[in-house]
Short mmCIF file of N, CA and C in Angstrom, two decimals:
data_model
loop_
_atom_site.label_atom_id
_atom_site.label_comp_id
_atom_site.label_asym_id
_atom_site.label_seq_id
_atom_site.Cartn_x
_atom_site.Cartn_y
_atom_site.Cartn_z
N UNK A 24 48.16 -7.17 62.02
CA UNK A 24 49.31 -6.47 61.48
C UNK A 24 48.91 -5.61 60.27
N UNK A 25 48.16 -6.13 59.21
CA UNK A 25 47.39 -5.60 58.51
C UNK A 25 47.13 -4.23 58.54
N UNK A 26 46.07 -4.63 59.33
CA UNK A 26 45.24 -3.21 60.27
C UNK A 26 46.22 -2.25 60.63
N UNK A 27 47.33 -2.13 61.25
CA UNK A 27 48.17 -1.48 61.77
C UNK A 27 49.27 -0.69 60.59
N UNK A 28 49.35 -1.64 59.74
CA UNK A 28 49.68 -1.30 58.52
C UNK A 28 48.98 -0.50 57.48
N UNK A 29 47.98 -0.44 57.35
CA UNK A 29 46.78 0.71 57.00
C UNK A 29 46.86 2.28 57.56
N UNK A 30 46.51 1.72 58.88
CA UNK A 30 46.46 3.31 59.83
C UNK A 30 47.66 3.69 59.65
N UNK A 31 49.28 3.16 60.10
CA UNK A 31 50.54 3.80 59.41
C UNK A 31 50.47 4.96 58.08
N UNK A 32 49.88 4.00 57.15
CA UNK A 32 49.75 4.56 55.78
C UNK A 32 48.90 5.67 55.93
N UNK A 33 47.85 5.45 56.13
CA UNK A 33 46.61 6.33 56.79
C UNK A 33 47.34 7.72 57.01
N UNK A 34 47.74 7.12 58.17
CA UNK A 34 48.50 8.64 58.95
C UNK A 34 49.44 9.38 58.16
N UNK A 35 50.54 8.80 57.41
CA UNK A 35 51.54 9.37 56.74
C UNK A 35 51.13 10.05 55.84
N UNK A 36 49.77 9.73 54.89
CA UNK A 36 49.61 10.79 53.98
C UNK A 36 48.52 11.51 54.31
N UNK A 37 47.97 11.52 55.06
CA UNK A 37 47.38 13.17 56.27
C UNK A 37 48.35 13.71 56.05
N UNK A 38 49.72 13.62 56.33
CA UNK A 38 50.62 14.90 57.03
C UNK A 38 50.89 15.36 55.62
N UNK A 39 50.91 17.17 55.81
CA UNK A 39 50.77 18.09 54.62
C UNK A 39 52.25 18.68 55.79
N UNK A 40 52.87 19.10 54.19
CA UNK A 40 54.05 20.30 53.82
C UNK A 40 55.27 19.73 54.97
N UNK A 41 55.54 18.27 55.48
CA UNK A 41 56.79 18.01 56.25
C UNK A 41 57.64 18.00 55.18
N UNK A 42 59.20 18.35 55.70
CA UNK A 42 60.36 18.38 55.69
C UNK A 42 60.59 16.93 55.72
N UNK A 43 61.54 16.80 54.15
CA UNK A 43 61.99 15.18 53.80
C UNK A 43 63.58 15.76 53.73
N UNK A 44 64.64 14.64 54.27
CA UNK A 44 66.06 14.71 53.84
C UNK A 44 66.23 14.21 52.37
N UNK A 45 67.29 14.14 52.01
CA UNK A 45 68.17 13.15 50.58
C UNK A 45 68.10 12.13 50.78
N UNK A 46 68.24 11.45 52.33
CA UNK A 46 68.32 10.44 52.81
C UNK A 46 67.97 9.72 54.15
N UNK A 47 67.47 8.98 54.09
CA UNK A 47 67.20 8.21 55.76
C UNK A 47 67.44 6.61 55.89
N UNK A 48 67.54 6.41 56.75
CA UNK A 48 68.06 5.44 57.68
C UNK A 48 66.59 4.72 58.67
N UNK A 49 65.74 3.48 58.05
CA UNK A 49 64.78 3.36 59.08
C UNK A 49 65.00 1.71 59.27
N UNK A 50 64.54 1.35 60.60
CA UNK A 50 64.27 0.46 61.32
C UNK A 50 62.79 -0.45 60.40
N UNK A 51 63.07 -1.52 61.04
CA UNK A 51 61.31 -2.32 60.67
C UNK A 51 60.55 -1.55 61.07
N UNK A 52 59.73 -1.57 60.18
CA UNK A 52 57.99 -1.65 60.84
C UNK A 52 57.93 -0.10 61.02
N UNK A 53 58.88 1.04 60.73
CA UNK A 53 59.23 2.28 60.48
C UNK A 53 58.73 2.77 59.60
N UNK A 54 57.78 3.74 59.41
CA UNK A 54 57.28 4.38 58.33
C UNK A 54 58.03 5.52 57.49
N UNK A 55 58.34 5.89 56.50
CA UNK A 55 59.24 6.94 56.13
C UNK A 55 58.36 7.46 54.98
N UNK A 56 57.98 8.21 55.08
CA UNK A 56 57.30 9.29 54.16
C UNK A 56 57.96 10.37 53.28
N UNK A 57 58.18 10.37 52.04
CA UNK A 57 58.34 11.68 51.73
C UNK A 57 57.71 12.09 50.46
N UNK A 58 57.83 13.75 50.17
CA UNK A 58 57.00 14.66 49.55
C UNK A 58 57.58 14.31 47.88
N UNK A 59 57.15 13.93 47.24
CA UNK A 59 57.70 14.25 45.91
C UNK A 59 57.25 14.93 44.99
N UNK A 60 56.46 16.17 45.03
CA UNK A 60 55.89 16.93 44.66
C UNK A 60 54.80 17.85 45.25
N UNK A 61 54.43 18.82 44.49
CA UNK A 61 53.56 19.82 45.13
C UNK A 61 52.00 18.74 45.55
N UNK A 62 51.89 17.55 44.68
CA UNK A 62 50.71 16.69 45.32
C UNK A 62 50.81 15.31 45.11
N UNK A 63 52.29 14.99 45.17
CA UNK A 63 52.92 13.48 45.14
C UNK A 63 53.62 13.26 46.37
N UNK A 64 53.26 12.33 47.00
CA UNK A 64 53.81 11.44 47.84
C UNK A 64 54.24 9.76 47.57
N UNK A 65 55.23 9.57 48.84
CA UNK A 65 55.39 8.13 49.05
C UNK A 65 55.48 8.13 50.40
N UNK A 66 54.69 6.74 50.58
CA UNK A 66 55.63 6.20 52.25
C UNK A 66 56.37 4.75 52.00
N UNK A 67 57.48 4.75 52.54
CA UNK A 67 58.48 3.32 52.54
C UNK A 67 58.39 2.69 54.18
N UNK A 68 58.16 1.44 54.44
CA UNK A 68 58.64 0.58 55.25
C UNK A 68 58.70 -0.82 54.87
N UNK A 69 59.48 -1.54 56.11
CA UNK A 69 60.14 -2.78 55.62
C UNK A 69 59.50 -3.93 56.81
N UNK A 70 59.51 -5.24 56.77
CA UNK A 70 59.57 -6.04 57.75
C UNK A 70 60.89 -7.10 57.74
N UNK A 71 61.53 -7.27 58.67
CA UNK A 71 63.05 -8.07 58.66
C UNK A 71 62.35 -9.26 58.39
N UNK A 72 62.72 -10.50 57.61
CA UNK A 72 62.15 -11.45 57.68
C UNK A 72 64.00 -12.58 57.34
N UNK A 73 63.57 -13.65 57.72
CA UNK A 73 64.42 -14.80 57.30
C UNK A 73 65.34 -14.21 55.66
N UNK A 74 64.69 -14.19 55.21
CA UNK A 74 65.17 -14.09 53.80
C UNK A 74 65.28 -12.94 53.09
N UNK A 75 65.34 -11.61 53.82
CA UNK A 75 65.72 -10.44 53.64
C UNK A 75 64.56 -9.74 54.27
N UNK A 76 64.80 -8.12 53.57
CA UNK A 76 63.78 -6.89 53.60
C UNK A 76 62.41 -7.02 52.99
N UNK A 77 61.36 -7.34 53.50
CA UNK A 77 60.40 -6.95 52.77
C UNK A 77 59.59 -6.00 52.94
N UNK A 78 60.27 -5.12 51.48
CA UNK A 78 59.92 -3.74 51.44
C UNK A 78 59.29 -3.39 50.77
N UNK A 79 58.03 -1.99 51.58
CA UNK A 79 56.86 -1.46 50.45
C UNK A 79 57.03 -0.47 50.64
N UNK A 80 56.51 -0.17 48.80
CA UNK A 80 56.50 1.78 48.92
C UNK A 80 55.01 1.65 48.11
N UNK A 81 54.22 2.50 48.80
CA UNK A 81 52.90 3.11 48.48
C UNK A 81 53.14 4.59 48.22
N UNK A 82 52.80 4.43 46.83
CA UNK A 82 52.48 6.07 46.47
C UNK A 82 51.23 6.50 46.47
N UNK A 83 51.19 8.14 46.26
CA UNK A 83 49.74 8.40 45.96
C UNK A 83 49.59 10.04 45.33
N UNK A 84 49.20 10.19 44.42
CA UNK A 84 49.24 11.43 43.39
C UNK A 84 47.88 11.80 43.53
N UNK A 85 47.91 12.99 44.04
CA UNK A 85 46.61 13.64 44.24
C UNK A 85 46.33 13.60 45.77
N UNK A 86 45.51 14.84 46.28
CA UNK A 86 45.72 15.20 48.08
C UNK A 86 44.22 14.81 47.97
N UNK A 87 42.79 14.26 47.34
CA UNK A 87 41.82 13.48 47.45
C UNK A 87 41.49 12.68 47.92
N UNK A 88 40.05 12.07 48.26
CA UNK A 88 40.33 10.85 48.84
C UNK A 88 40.26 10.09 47.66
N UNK A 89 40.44 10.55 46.11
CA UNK A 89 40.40 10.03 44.93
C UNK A 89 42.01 9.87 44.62
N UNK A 90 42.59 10.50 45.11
CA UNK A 90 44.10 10.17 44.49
C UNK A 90 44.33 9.12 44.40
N UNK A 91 44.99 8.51 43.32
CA UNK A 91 45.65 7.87 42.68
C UNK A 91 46.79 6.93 43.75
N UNK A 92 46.52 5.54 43.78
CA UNK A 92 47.61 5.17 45.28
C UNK A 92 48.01 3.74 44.15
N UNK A 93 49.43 3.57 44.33
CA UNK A 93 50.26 2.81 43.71
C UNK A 93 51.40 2.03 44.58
N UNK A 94 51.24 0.77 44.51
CA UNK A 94 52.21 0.35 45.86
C UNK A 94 53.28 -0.90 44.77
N UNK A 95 54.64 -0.71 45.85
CA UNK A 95 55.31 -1.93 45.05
C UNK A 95 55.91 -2.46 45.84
N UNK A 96 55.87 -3.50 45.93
CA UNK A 96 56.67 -4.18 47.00
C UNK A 96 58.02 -5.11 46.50
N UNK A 97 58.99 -5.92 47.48
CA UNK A 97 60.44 -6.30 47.02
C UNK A 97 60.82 -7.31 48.30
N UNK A 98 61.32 -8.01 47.82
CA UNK A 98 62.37 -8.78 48.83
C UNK A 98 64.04 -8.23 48.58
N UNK A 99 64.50 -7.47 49.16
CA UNK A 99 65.85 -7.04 49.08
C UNK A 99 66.73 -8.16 50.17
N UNK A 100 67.64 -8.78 50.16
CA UNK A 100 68.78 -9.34 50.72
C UNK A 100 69.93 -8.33 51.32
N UNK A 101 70.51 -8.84 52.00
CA UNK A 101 71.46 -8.14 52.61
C UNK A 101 72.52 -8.08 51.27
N UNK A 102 72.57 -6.67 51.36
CA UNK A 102 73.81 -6.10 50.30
C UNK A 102 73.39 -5.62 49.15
N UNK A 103 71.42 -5.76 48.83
CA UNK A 103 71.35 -5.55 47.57
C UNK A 103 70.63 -4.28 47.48
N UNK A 104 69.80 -3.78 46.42
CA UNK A 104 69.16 -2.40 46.03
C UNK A 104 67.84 -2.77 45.09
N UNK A 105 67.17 -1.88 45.19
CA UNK A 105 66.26 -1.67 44.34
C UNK A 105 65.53 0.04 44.00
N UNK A 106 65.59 0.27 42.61
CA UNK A 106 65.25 1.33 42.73
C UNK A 106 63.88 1.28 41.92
N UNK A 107 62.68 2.35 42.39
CA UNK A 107 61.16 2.40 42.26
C UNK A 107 61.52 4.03 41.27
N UNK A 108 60.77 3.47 40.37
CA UNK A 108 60.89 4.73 39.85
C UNK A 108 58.93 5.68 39.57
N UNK A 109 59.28 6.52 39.93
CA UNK A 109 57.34 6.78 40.05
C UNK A 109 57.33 8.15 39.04
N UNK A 110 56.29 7.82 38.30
CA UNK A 110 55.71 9.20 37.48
C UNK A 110 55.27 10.26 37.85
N UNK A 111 55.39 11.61 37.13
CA UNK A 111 54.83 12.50 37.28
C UNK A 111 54.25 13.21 35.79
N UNK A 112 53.59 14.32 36.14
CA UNK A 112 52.98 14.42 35.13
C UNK A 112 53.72 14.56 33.67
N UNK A 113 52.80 14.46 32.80
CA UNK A 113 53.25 15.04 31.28
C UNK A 113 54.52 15.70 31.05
N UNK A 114 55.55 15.24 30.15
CA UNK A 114 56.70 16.02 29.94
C UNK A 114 57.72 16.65 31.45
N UNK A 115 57.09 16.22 32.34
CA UNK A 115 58.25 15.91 33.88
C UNK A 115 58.74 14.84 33.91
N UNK A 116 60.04 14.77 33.88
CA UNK A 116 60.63 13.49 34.29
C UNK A 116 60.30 12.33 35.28
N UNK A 117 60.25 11.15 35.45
CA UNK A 117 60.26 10.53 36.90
C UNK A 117 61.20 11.37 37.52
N UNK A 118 60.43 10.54 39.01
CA UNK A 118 61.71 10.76 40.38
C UNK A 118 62.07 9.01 40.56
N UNK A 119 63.25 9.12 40.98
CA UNK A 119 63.47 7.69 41.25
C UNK A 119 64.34 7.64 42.82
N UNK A 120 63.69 6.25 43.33
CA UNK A 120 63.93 6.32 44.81
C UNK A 120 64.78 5.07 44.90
N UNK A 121 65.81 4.87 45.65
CA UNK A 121 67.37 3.78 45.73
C UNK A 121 66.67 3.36 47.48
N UNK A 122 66.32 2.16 47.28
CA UNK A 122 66.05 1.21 48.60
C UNK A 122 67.41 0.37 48.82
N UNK A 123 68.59 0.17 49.83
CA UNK A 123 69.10 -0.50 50.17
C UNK A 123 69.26 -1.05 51.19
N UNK A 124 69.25 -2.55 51.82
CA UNK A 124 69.54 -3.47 52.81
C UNK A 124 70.96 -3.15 53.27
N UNK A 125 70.68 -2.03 54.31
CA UNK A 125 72.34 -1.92 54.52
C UNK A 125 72.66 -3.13 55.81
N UNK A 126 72.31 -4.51 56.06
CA UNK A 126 72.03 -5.00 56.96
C UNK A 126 71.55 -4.99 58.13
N UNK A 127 71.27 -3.79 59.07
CA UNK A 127 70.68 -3.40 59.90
C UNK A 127 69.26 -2.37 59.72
N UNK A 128 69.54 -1.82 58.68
CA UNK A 128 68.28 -1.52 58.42
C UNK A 128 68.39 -0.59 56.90
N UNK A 129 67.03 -0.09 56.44
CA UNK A 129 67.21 -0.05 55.07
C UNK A 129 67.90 1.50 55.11
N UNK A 130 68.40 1.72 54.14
CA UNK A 130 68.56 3.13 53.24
C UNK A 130 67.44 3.35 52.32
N UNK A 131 67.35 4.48 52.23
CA UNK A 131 66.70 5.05 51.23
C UNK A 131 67.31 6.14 50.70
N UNK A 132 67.18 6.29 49.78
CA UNK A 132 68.22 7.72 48.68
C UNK A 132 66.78 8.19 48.25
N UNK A 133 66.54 9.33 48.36
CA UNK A 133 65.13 10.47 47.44
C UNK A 133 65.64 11.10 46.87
N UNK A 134 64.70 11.16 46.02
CA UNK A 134 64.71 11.84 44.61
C UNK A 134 65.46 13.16 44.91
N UNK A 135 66.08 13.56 44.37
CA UNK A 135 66.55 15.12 44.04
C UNK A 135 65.22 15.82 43.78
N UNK A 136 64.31 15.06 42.88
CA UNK A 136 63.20 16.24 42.29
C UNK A 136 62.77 16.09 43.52
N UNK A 137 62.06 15.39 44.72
CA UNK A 137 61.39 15.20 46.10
C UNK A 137 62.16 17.20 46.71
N UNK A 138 63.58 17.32 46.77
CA UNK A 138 64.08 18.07 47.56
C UNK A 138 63.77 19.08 47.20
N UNK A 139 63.86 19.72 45.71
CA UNK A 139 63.72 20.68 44.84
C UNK A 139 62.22 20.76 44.77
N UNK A 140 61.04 20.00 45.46
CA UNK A 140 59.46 20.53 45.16
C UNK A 140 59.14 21.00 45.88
N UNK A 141 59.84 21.44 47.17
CA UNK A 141 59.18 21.98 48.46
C UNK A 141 59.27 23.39 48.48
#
């Protein structure tokens, strides 16, 4: 699972210049990627488990194979939230990203700055 979980990641930040919404709607084991800057990314997925969402977001600043990769992970419950807030450079504000257990599967809310960098 591991392994499979790598190449996911792997793959998601290969992909250059896709189109991210405000918002998405993903399933387990669903990868959701989006752009938060001209060379900031994230990808979000979850696994359903007994005792809620367990959800990771891996970032990574810089299009290198040196960039900068930052991951956080969460147990969310049905009904609750968590929001990741990730840096950018000097005197730019964070972007901050809203994870919710809408019981069937998670929400995610992106950054306004994510929409406005493309």
């Amino acid at each position: 699972m591991k392994k499979e979980m790598r190449t996911l990641l792997a793959a998601a930040f290969a992909v250059a210049g896709a189109v991210t919404a405000q918002a998405a709607d993903i399933a387990p084991v669903t990868g959701h990627w989006t752009r938060l800057g001209a060379d900031r990314s994230a990808l979000v997925y979850y696994i359903d488990e007994p005792d809620g969402f367990h959800v990771v977001v891996t970032t990574q600043q810089g299009r290198t194979s040196r960039a900068a990769v930052a991951r956080f992970e969460t147990v969310l419950a049905a009904g609750q939230s968590a929001t990741v807030s990730i840096p950018r450079g000097a005197g730019e504000a964070s972007v901050r990203m809203l994870l919710s257990n809408a019981g069937d599967h998670l929400h995610i809310t992106e950054p306004i700055a994510a929409a406005s960098a493309r």
